[in-house]
Amino acid sequence: MTWFAIGLAVLASGLAIALFWQLREFRKLKRWASQPRLTDPPEGDGAWGEVFNFLHRHRRATLKRRRELARLMVRSRRGAQALPYGVAVLDADYRLDWCNDAARDHLGLDPERDRKQAIVNVVRAPEFVEYLRAADFSEPVRLGAPGSERTLSLQIVSFGVEEHLLLSQDVTGAARVEAMRRDFVANVSHELRTPLTVLAGFLETIQDLKLDASRVRDYVGMMAPQAERMKRLIDDLLTLSSLEHAPPPPVAERIALRPLLRRVRSEAEGLSGGKHRITLESAGEYDLLGAESEISSAFVNLVSNAVRYTPAGGEIRLRWNSTDAGAEFSVEDTGIGIDPEHLPRLTERFYRVDRGRSRETGGSGLGLSIVKHALARHQATLAIDSTPGKGSRFTARFPAARLSPVRQKVEG
Ligand SMILES: Nc1ncnc2c1ncn2[C@@H]1O[C@H](COP(=O)(O)OP(=O)(O)OP(=O)(O)O)[C@@H](O)[C@H]1O
Ligand SMILES: [Mg+2]
């Protein structure tokens, strides 16, 4: 009996110890499980040890996966930041989740403030609201950037399960080029239509009326200047186009400046027909390096303007001055002058201060844009000073790199 009691007592105390150990291990697990991210799982022996080891491995693998995911997210956000487009991630209801800096700049989005805001409440341009409503995202939509002169192109791209990207791109440059092209075609058509209408009118008159030979000759005589005007316009357009597309002017080809300046002066005298006093001064010992035809065309355009916009009796001074720091060619007249408000636009194609007056003298407004292009190709600039009613001075400035000492004639 006594042995039996002793056995029971030993068993009971063994069980109590085992239970106590189990409870201790269980408490360890419970303590760790309340904050599993902060610490490693506890250490242990036996079956508990195996459980703890398993948890340990599992925790390591989870942490690793999480770190990889975080790295991946940082990388993809960095990638989206680096894109030359604005990118905004929208949910199924077109609410903002995230956007990169370009989208912030283009659309005025703030990823914190506007998070979970419906995108139409932030980008309120009517064109965009209509684009979202129509839900046809096959083409982008164009709109002006809020509070600026910029033009933006926006497009929705869907991905995943009903998620969307809003891509934005600054297309101001392309929009400007398109507008310029439209204006250019309209201007050319307009300039050609006027002389063509006059020519067609004369032709109809000659055809319909029975005119004697001398009247026909009169009419043909009146038609010739119109045809000449159309030809000049087309010549100028071709000159401009070749200036835009030709290879850069040679840097080693010398233009003999003195004979060229004399030719320019003779042209001016021819155009003036003796109505102006024209002088030429030249100083310095340098010639220009470049394309002679382009420089000649630029200088002739400047002097022909001086002749055309200076009333009879006026004076026109041509000056060439070269030093080792650079050179200047200037054309100064005592003509009608130009109001300061026109100066910044004077070299634009087809820009004329007084369309009527310029057209009377056969001008189409391409002369100064040819000058500007030809000079720019020689790294030269054009400066314009003018006082209305007093006169103007157009100065072409060449850098030293475009100069070469005048070649002395070898005597003998
Ligand atoms: N020396 C000048 N004095 C006064 N106005 C000038 C002078 N030169 C140019 N302008 C003004 O600048 C405008 C543009 O000149 P530009 O040479 O480009 O065109 P245009 O002379 O009208 O025509 P084109 O040269 O094509 O025959 C002229 O229409 C004229 O109003
Ligand atoms: Mg001109």
GROMACS .gro file of C-alpha atoms and ligand atoms in nm:
model
  444
    1MET     CA    1   0.000   0.000   0.000
    2THR     CA    2   0.273   0.230   0.101
    3TRP     CA    3   0.467   0.150  -0.216
    4PHE     CA    4   0.161   0.218  -0.420
    5ALA     CA    5   0.114   0.557  -0.250
    6ILE     CA    6   0.477   0.646  -0.300
    7GLY     CA    7   0.451   0.549  -0.672
    8LEU     CA    8   0.143   0.766  -0.711
    9ALA     CA    9   0.313   1.058  -0.544
   10VAL     CA   10   0.620   1.026  -0.771
   11LEU     CA   11   0.395   1.004  -1.078
   12ALA     CA   12   0.190   1.302  -0.966
   13SER     CA   13   0.498   1.513  -0.905
   14GLY     CA   14   0.643   1.398  -1.246
   15LEU     CA   15   0.319   1.498  -1.414
   16ALA     CA   16   0.316   1.829  -1.228
   17ILE     CA   17   0.673   1.902  -1.340
   18ALA     CA   18   0.585   1.808  -1.700
   19LEU     CA   19   0.272   2.021  -1.688
   20PHE     CA   20   0.465   2.310  -1.539
   21TRP     CA   21   0.727   2.282  -1.819
   22GLN     CA   22   0.457   2.265  -2.085
   23LEU     CA   23   0.285   2.569  -1.937
   24ARG     CA   24   0.616   2.758  -1.923
   25GLU     CA   25   0.691   2.680  -2.289
   26PHE     CA   26   0.334   2.772  -2.382
   27ARG     CA   27   0.365   3.104  -2.201
   28LYS     CA   28   0.692   3.172  -2.382
   29LEU     CA   29   0.510   3.111  -2.711
   30LYS     CA   30   0.219   3.328  -2.604
   31ARG     CA   31   0.449   3.613  -2.498
   32TRP     CA   32   0.632   3.601  -2.833
   33ALA     CA   33   0.306   3.565  -3.033
   34SER     CA   34   0.177   3.895  -2.893
   35GLN     CA   35   0.459   4.080  -3.080
   36PRO     CA   36   0.597   3.835  -3.338
   37ARG     CA   37   0.753   4.107  -3.561
   38LEU     CA   38   0.985   4.251  -3.298
   39THR     CA   39   1.167   3.948  -3.162
   40ASP     CA   40   1.276   3.601  -3.267
   41PRO     CA   41   1.063   3.305  -3.147
   42PRO     CA   42   1.185   3.161  -2.811
   43GLU     CA   43   1.436   2.875  -2.785
   44GLY     CA   44   1.321   2.535  -2.659
   45ASP     CA   45   1.382   2.158  -2.640
   46GLY     CA   46   1.196   1.852  -2.755
   47ALA     CA   47   0.866   1.891  -2.938
   48TRP     CA   48   0.846   2.259  -2.838
   49GLY     CA   49   1.194   2.309  -2.977
   50GLU     CA   50   1.078   2.175  -3.311
   51VAL     CA   51   0.774   2.406  -3.308
   52PHE     CA   52   0.995   2.703  -3.216
   53ASN     CA   53   1.246   2.615  -3.488
   54PHE     CA   54   0.970   2.594  -3.744
   55LEU     CA   55   0.834   2.932  -3.633
   56HIS     CA   56   1.184   3.072  -3.643
   57ARG     CA   57   1.239   2.960  -4.005
   58HIS     CA   58   0.894   3.082  -4.104
   59ARG     CA   59   0.956   3.421  -3.949
   60ARG     CA   60   1.292   3.458  -4.126
   61ALA     CA   61   1.134   3.369  -4.462
   62THR     CA   62   0.846   3.613  -4.405
   63LEU     CA   63   1.082   3.894  -4.309
   64LYS     CA   64   1.295   3.827  -4.615
   65ARG     CA   65   0.991   3.830  -4.844
   66ARG     CA   66   0.871   4.149  -4.687
   67ARG     CA   67   1.211   4.316  -4.733
   68GLU     CA   68   1.217   4.207  -5.098
   69LEU     CA   69   0.867   4.342  -5.152
   70ALA     CA   70   0.960   4.673  -4.992
   71ARG     CA   71   1.271   4.693  -5.211
   72LEU     CA   72   1.062   4.614  -5.519
   73MET     CA   73   0.811   4.884  -5.429
   74VAL     CA   74   1.084   5.142  -5.375
   75ARG     CA   75   1.238   5.043  -5.709
   76SER     CA   76   0.913   5.065  -5.901
   77ARG     CA   77   0.832   5.402  -5.744
   78ARG     CA   78   1.180   5.524  -5.828
   79GLY     CA   79   1.125   5.397  -6.184
   80ALA     CA   80   0.790   5.578  -6.204
   81GLN     CA   81   0.956   5.894  -6.066
   82ALA     CA   82   1.225   5.879  -6.333
   83LEU     CA   83   0.976   5.851  -6.621
   84PRO     CA   84   0.957   6.156  -6.845
   85TYR     CA   85   0.576   6.137  -6.803
   86GLY     CA   86   0.349   6.229  -6.520
   87VAL     CA   87   0.213   5.906  -6.369
   88ALA     CA   88  -0.082   5.885  -6.131
   89VAL     CA   89  -0.214   5.551  -6.003
   90LEU     CA   90  -0.594   5.549  -5.973
   91ASP     CA   91  -0.822   5.287  -5.820
   92ALA     CA   92  -1.131   5.131  -5.980
   93ASP     CA   93  -1.334   5.446  -5.900
   94TYR     CA   94  -1.068   5.680  -6.048
   95ARG     CA   95  -0.954   5.790  -5.704
   96LEU     CA   96  -0.590   5.887  -5.658
   97ASP     CA   97  -0.360   5.636  -5.487
   98TRP     CA   98  -0.020   5.775  -5.575
   99CYS     CA   99   0.150   6.006  -5.826
  100ASN     CA  100   0.504   6.097  -5.928
  101ASP     CA  101   0.660   6.444  -5.923
  102ALA     CA  102   0.593   6.511  -6.293
  103ALA     CA  103   0.218   6.446  -6.241
  104ARG     CA  104   0.230   6.673  -5.937
  105ASP     CA  105   0.389   6.944  -6.151
  106HIS     CA  106   0.161   6.894  -6.457
  107LEU     CA  107  -0.171   6.857  -6.280
  108GLY     CA  108  -0.118   7.023  -5.943
  109LEU     CA  109  -0.177   6.689  -5.764
  110ASP     CA  110  -0.058   6.635  -5.408
  111PRO     CA  111  -0.014   6.264  -5.327
  112GLU     CA  112  -0.084   6.324  -4.955
  113ARG     CA  113  -0.360   6.585  -4.967
  114ASP     CA  114  -0.542   6.436  -5.267
  115ARG     CA  115  -0.510   6.068  -5.172
  116LYS     CA  116  -0.839   5.886  -5.234
  117GLN     CA  117  -0.988   6.199  -5.393
  118ALA     CA  118  -1.183   6.143  -5.715
  119ILE     CA  119  -0.944   6.258  -5.990
  120VAL     CA  120  -1.214   6.474  -6.156
  121ASN     CA  121  -1.234   6.676  -5.836
  122VAL     CA  122  -0.867   6.762  -5.868
  123VAL     CA  123  -0.821   6.784  -6.247
  124ARG     CA  124  -1.129   6.985  -6.334
  125ALA     CA  125  -1.059   7.079  -6.698
  126PRO     CA  126  -1.388   7.023  -6.886
  127GLU     CA  127  -1.208   6.833  -7.167
  128PHE     CA  128  -1.073   6.583  -6.911
  129VAL     CA  129  -1.405   6.545  -6.728
  130GLU     CA  130  -1.572   6.471  -7.063
  131TYR     CA  131  -1.290   6.226  -7.154
  132LEU     CA  132  -1.351   6.029  -6.833
  133ARG     CA  133  -1.726   6.038  -6.883
  134ALA     CA  134  -1.703   5.908  -7.241
  135ALA     CA  135  -1.462   5.635  -7.116
  136ASP     CA  136  -1.293   5.592  -7.455
  137PHE     CA  137  -0.926   5.594  -7.367
  138SER     CA  138  -0.786   5.477  -7.701
  139GLU     CA  139  -0.650   5.829  -7.772
  140PRO     CA  140  -0.506   6.091  -7.536
  141VAL     CA  141  -0.687   6.416  -7.463
  142ARG     CA  142  -0.520   6.759  -7.488
  143LEU     CA  143  -0.570   7.040  -7.243
  144GLY     CA  144  -0.408   7.356  -7.113
  145ALA     CA  145  -0.216   7.306  -6.788
  146PRO     CA  146  -0.395   7.467  -6.490
  147GLY     CA  147  -0.268   7.825  -6.446
  148SER     CA  148  -0.001   7.816  -6.717
  149GLU     CA  149   0.059   7.849  -7.090
  150ARG     CA  150   0.147   7.482  -7.121
  151THR     CA  151  -0.037   7.224  -7.328
  152LEU     CA  152  -0.071   6.877  -7.175
  153SER     CA  153  -0.163   6.543  -7.325
  154LEU     CA  154  -0.343   6.307  -7.082
  155GLN     CA  155  -0.427   5.942  -7.129
  156ILE     CA  156  -0.584   5.677  -6.907
  157VAL     CA  157  -0.430   5.330  -6.929
  158SER     CA  158  -0.606   5.045  -6.746
  159PHE     CA  159  -0.419   4.758  -6.581
  160GLY     CA  160  -0.475   4.475  -6.330
  161VAL     CA  161  -0.826   4.436  -6.200
  162GLU     CA  162  -0.994   4.766  -6.275
  163GLU     CA  163  -0.699   4.983  -6.185
  164HIS     CA  164  -0.585   5.276  -6.394
  165LEU     CA  165  -0.283   5.487  -6.469
  166LEU     CA  166  -0.325   5.850  -6.566
  167LEU     CA  167  -0.028   5.945  -6.786
  168SER     CA  168   0.045   6.312  -6.856
  169GLN     CA  169   0.294   6.464  -7.097
  170ASP     CA  170   0.397   6.824  -7.163
  171VAL     CA  171   0.338   6.875  -7.537
  172THR     CA  172   0.372   7.255  -7.543
  173GLY     CA  173   0.658   7.242  -7.797
  174ALA     CA  174   0.470   7.012  -8.036
  175ALA     CA  175   0.151   7.221  -8.003
  176ARG     CA  176   0.349   7.535  -8.082
  177VAL     CA  177   0.510   7.377  -8.390
  178GLU     CA  178   0.165   7.265  -8.511
  179ALA     CA  179   0.027   7.616  -8.464
  180MET     CA  180   0.330   7.762  -8.649
  181ARG     CA  181   0.280   7.520  -8.936
  182ARG     CA  182  -0.089   7.612  -8.960
  183ASP     CA  183  -0.007   7.985  -8.953
  184PHE     CA  184   0.265   7.937  -9.212
  185VAL     CA  185   0.040   7.755  -9.459
  186ALA     CA  186  -0.234   8.016  -9.403
  187ASN     CA  187   0.016   8.300  -9.459
  188VAL     CA  188   0.166   8.154  -9.775
  189SER     CA  189  -0.179   8.085  -9.920
  190HIS     CA  190  -0.293   8.435  -9.834
  191GLU     CA  191   0.017   8.596  -9.987
  192LEU     CA  192  -0.019   8.397 -10.308
  193ARG     CA  193  -0.392   8.445 -10.336
  194THR     CA  194  -0.380   8.825 -10.372
  195PRO     CA  195  -0.157   8.842 -10.684
  196LEU     CA  196  -0.326   8.532 -10.826
  197THR     CA  197  -0.670   8.694 -10.795
  198VAL     CA  198  -0.541   9.004 -10.973
  199LEU     CA  199  -0.383   8.791 -11.249
  200ALA     CA  200  -0.704   8.588 -11.293
  201GLY     CA  201  -0.903   8.911 -11.315
  202PHE     CA  202  -0.681   9.049 -11.592
  203LEU     CA  203  -0.693   8.719 -11.782
  204GLU     CA  204  -1.072   8.716 -11.768
  205THR     CA  205  -1.089   9.075 -11.893
  206ILE     CA  206  -0.855   8.999 -12.184
  207GLN     CA  207  -1.056   8.688 -12.270
  208ASP     CA  208  -1.404   8.842 -12.244
  209LEU     CA  209  -1.354   9.188 -12.391
  210LYS     CA  210  -1.250   9.242 -12.747
  211LEU     CA  211  -0.946   9.459 -12.679
  212ASP     CA  212  -0.711   9.605 -12.932
  213ALA     CA  213  -0.349   9.496 -12.927
  214SER     CA  214  -0.221   9.803 -12.740
  215ARG     CA  215  -0.478   9.757 -12.457
  216VAL     CA  216  -0.379   9.390 -12.429
  217ARG     CA  217  -0.016   9.502 -12.399
  218ASP     CA  218  -0.118   9.743 -12.120
  219TYR     CA  219  -0.293   9.463 -11.934
  220VAL     CA  220  -0.001   9.226 -11.976
  221GLY     CA  221   0.226   9.504 -11.849
  222MET     CA  222   0.009   9.528 -11.535
  223MET     CA  223   0.013   9.152 -11.489
  224ALA     CA  224   0.390   9.123 -11.494
  225PRO     CA  225   0.452   9.278 -11.146
  226GLN     CA  226   0.200   9.036 -10.993
  227ALA     CA  227   0.378   8.740 -11.145
  228GLU     CA  228   0.707   8.890 -11.031
  229ARG     CA  229   0.570   8.923 -10.676
  230MET     CA  230   0.466   8.557 -10.670
  231LYS     CA  231   0.807   8.455 -10.800
  232ARG     CA  232   0.985   8.660 -10.531
  233LEU     CA  233   0.771   8.508 -10.261
  234ILE     CA  234   0.850   8.157 -10.378
  235ASP     CA  235   1.220   8.241 -10.414
  236ASP     CA  236   1.224   8.374 -10.056
  237LEU     CA  237   1.047   8.063  -9.927
  238LEU     CA  238   1.299   7.841 -10.103
  239THR     CA  239   1.588   8.048  -9.963
  240LEU     CA  240   1.446   8.011  -9.611
  241SER     CA  241   1.393   7.641  -9.652
  242SER     CA  242   1.745   7.586  -9.784
  243LEU     CA  243   1.888   7.792  -9.496
  244GLU     CA  244   1.705   7.564  -9.256
  245HIS     CA  245   1.819   7.240  -9.411
  246ALA     CA  246   2.158   7.316  -9.568
  247PRO     CA  247   2.473   7.188  -9.394
  248PRO     CA  248   2.643   7.450  -9.173
  249PRO     CA  249   2.836   7.718  -9.367
  250PRO     CA  250   3.206   7.637  -9.413
  251VAL     CA  251   3.440   7.762  -9.141
  252ALA     CA  252   3.743   7.777  -9.367
  253GLU     CA  253   3.606   7.953  -9.674
  254ARG     CA  254   3.703   8.318  -9.699
  255ILE     CA  255   3.453   8.576  -9.823
  256ALA     CA  256   3.632   8.872  -9.976
  257LEU     CA  257   3.440   9.144  -9.791
  258ARG     CA  258   3.542   9.456  -9.982
  259PRO     CA  259   3.418   9.345 -10.327
  260LEU     CA  260   3.104   9.206 -10.163
  261LEU     CA  261   3.034   9.537  -9.986
  262ARG     CA  262   3.082   9.725 -10.314
  263ARG     CA  263   2.830   9.495 -10.483
  264VAL     CA  264   2.584   9.546 -10.198
  265ARG     CA  265   2.619   9.922 -10.234
  266SER     CA  266   2.562   9.906 -10.612
  267GLU     CA  267   2.246   9.702 -10.551
  268ALA     CA  268   2.127   9.963 -10.304
  269GLU     CA  269   2.195  10.237 -10.559
  270GLY     CA  270   2.008  10.041 -10.824
  271LEU     CA  271   1.705  10.000 -10.595
  272SER     CA  272   1.715  10.364 -10.487
  273GLY     CA  273   1.737  10.496 -10.843
  274GLY     CA  274   1.929  10.799 -10.720
  275LYS     CA  275   1.667  10.899 -10.461
  276HIS     CA  276   1.897  10.849 -10.158
  277ARG     CA  277   2.249  10.938 -10.057
  278ILE     CA  278   2.425  10.608 -10.000
  279THR     CA  279   2.768  10.584  -9.833
  280LEU     CA  280   2.998  10.293  -9.752
  281GLU     CA  281   3.269  10.298  -9.486
  282SER     CA  282   3.492  10.010  -9.404
  283ALA     CA  283   3.751   9.972  -9.129
  284GLY     CA  284   3.967   9.688  -9.002
  285GLU     CA  285   4.173   9.420  -9.166
  286TYR     CA  286   3.950   9.115  -9.147
  287ASP     CA  287   3.737   8.916  -9.393
  288LEU     CA  288   3.457   8.679  -9.301
  289LEU     CA  289   3.464   8.299  -9.307
  290GLY     CA  290   3.146   8.132  -9.429
  291ALA     CA  291   2.900   8.103  -9.716
  292GLU     CA  292   2.923   8.408  -9.945
  293SER     CA  293   2.574   8.366 -10.094
  294GLU     CA  294   2.414   8.365  -9.748
  295ILE     CA  295   2.604   8.670  -9.621
  296SER     CA  296   2.536   8.856  -9.944
  297SER     CA  297   2.165   8.773  -9.925
  298ALA     CA  298   2.150   8.895  -9.562
  299PHE     CA  299   2.328   9.224  -9.638
  300VAL     CA  300   2.122   9.290  -9.954
  301ASN     CA  301   1.799   9.230  -9.758
  302LEU     CA  302   1.907   9.487  -9.498
  303VAL     CA  303   1.999   9.753  -9.753
  304SER     CA  304   1.685   9.690  -9.961
  305ASN     CA  305   1.476   9.751  -9.647
  306ALA     CA  306   1.668  10.073  -9.580
  307VAL     CA  307   1.594  10.193  -9.935
  308ARG     CA  308   1.227  10.090  -9.921
  309TYR     CA  309   1.151  10.236  -9.582
  310THR     CA  310   1.339  10.565  -9.631
  311PRO     CA  311   1.164  10.843  -9.817
  312ALA     CA  312   1.340  11.006 -10.113
  313GLY     CA  313   1.614  11.246 -10.009
  314GLY     CA  314   1.711  11.034  -9.708
  315GLU     CA  315   2.051  10.899  -9.625
  316ILE     CA  316   2.172  10.538  -9.598
  317ARG     CA  317   2.508  10.450  -9.440
  318LEU     CA  318   2.668  10.110  -9.477
  319ARG     CA  319   2.951  10.035  -9.233
  320TRP     CA  320   3.187   9.741  -9.194
  321ASN     CA  321   3.414   9.742  -8.893
  322SER     CA  322   3.635   9.449  -8.801
  323THR     CA  323   3.875   9.409  -8.507
  324ASP     CA  324   4.038   9.101  -8.360
  325ALA     CA  325   3.750   9.083  -8.107
  326GLY     CA  326   3.479   9.053  -8.376
  327ALA     CA  327   3.317   9.241  -8.661
  328GLU     CA  328   3.003   9.445  -8.733
  329PHE     CA  329   2.811   9.526  -9.047
  330SER     CA  330   2.553   9.800  -8.996
  331VAL     CA  331   2.295   9.966  -9.219
  332GLU     CA  332   2.169  10.297  -9.089
  333ASP     CA  333   1.891  10.498  -9.251
  334THR     CA  334   1.704  10.821  -9.192
  335GLY     CA  335   1.373  10.656  -9.281
  336ILE     CA  336   1.032  10.607  -9.123
  337GLY     CA  337   1.167  10.413  -8.823
  338ILE     CA  338   0.988  10.139  -8.628
  339ASP     CA  339   0.774  10.162  -8.314
  340PRO     CA  340   0.946   9.976  -8.025
  341GLU     CA  341   0.647   9.743  -7.979
  342HIS     CA  342   0.720   9.582  -8.318
  343LEU     CA  343   1.092   9.524  -8.264
  344PRO     CA  344   1.073   9.183  -8.088
  345ARG     CA  345   0.860   9.033  -8.368
  346LEU     CA  346   1.030   9.190  -8.670
  347THR     CA  347   1.228   8.880  -8.769
  348GLU     CA  348   0.923   8.648  -8.760
  349ARG     CA  349   0.817   8.517  -9.098
  350PHE     CA  350   0.556   8.735  -9.269
  351TYR     CA  351   0.569   8.996  -8.991
  352ARG     CA  352   0.525   9.348  -9.127
  353VAL     CA  353   0.467   9.669  -8.936
  354ASP     CA  354   0.235   9.806  -9.198
  355ARG     CA  355   0.104   9.532  -9.424
  356GLY     CA  356  -0.043   9.773  -9.678
  357ARG     CA  357   0.272   9.981  -9.714
  358SER     CA  358   0.504   9.680  -9.728
  359ARG     CA  359   0.287   9.511  -9.991
  360GLU     CA  360   0.277   9.826 -10.204
  361THR     CA  361   0.654   9.799 -10.225
  362GLY     CA  362   0.631   9.427 -10.301
  363GLY     CA  363   0.732   9.301  -9.954
  364SER     CA  364   0.611   8.976  -9.805
  365GLY     CA  365   0.775   9.000  -9.463
  366LEU     CA  366   1.029   8.723  -9.519
  367GLY     CA  367   1.338   8.942  -9.563
  368LEU     CA  368   1.442   8.978  -9.199
  369SER     CA  369   1.374   8.614  -9.117
  370ILE     CA  370   1.616   8.524  -9.399
  371VAL     CA  371   1.867   8.770  -9.249
  372LYS     CA  372   1.829   8.624  -8.900
  373HIS     CA  373   1.868   8.265  -9.021
  374ALA     CA  374   2.169   8.340  -9.242
  375LEU     CA  375   2.340   8.527  -8.957
  376ALA     CA  376   2.261   8.262  -8.696
  377ARG     CA  377   2.422   8.003  -8.920
  378HIS     CA  378   2.741   8.213  -8.894
  379GLN     CA  379   2.702   8.247  -8.513
  380ALA     CA  380   2.620   8.615  -8.572
  381THR     CA  381   2.340   8.817  -8.411
  382LEU     CA  382   2.116   9.095  -8.539
  383ALA     CA  383   2.056   9.408  -8.329
  384ILE     CA  384   1.790   9.663  -8.423
  385ASP     CA  385   1.779  10.023  -8.297
  386SER     CA  386   1.510  10.249  -8.428
  387THR     CA  387   1.332  10.575  -8.356
  388PRO     CA  388   0.996  10.626  -8.529
  389GLY     CA  389   1.015  10.918  -8.772
  390LYS     CA  390   1.395  10.942  -8.741
  391GLY     CA  391   1.545  10.622  -8.876
  392SER     CA  392   1.676  10.276  -8.799
  393ARG     CA  393   2.004  10.093  -8.757
  394PHE     CA  394   2.036   9.718  -8.822
  395THR     CA  395   2.365   9.571  -8.697
  396ALA     CA  396   2.497   9.222  -8.772
  397ARG     CA  397   2.765   9.116  -8.518
  398PHE     CA  398   3.010   8.839  -8.604
  399PRO     CA  399   3.230   8.657  -8.350
  400ALA     CA  400   3.610   8.654  -8.385
  401ALA     CA  401   3.595   8.285  -8.479
  402ARG     CA  402   3.431   8.384  -8.813
  403LEU     CA  403   3.709   8.631  -8.905
  404SER     CA  404   4.028   8.589  -9.101
  405PRO     CA  405   4.294   8.856  -9.174
  406VAL     CA  406   4.261   9.015  -9.518
  407ARG     CA  407   4.501   8.845  -9.759
  408GLN     CA  408   4.756   9.099  -9.880
  409LYS     CA  409   4.801   9.109 -10.256
  410VAL     CA  410   5.146   8.982 -10.343
  411GLU     CA  411   5.319   9.254 -10.545
  412GLY     CA  412   5.526   9.149 -10.837
  413LIG     N1  413   1.491   9.995  -9.236
  413LIG     C1  414   1.365   9.983  -9.198
  413LIG     N2  415   1.294  10.093  -9.163
  413LIG     C2  416   1.167  10.082  -9.121
  413LIG     N3  417   1.099   9.967  -9.112
  413LIG     C3  418   1.164   9.855  -9.147
  413LIG     C4  419   1.298   9.857  -9.191
  413LIG     N4  420   1.337   9.730  -9.216
  413LIG     C5  421   1.230   9.654  -9.191
  413LIG     N5  422   1.126   9.728  -9.149
  413LIG     C6  423   0.993   9.678  -9.107
  413LIG     O1  424   1.008   9.541  -9.078
  413LIG     C7  425   0.915   9.464  -9.153
  413LIG     C8  426   0.975   9.330  -9.185
  413LIG     O2  427   1.083   9.345  -9.275
  413LIG     P1  428   1.117   9.230  -9.378
  413LIG     O3  429   1.239   9.268  -9.452
  413LIG     O4  430   1.118   9.103  -9.301
  413LIG     O5  431   0.989   9.225  -9.470
  413LIG     P2  432   0.947   9.317  -9.591
  413LIG     O6  433   1.055   9.415  -9.619
  413LIG     O7  434   0.812   9.372  -9.558
  413LIG     O8  435   0.930   9.214  -9.709
  413LIG     P3  436   1.045   9.137  -9.788
  413LIG     O9  437   1.176   9.171  -9.725
  413LIG    O10  438   1.008   8.995  -9.773
  413LIG    O11  439   1.036   9.183  -9.928
  413LIG     C9  440   0.885   9.549  -9.276
  413LIG    O12  441   0.758   9.519  -9.327
  413LIG    C10  442   0.890   9.689  -9.218
  413LIG    O13  443   0.766   9.720  -9.160
  414MG      MG  444   1.259   9.334  -9.648
   0.00000   0.00000   0.00000
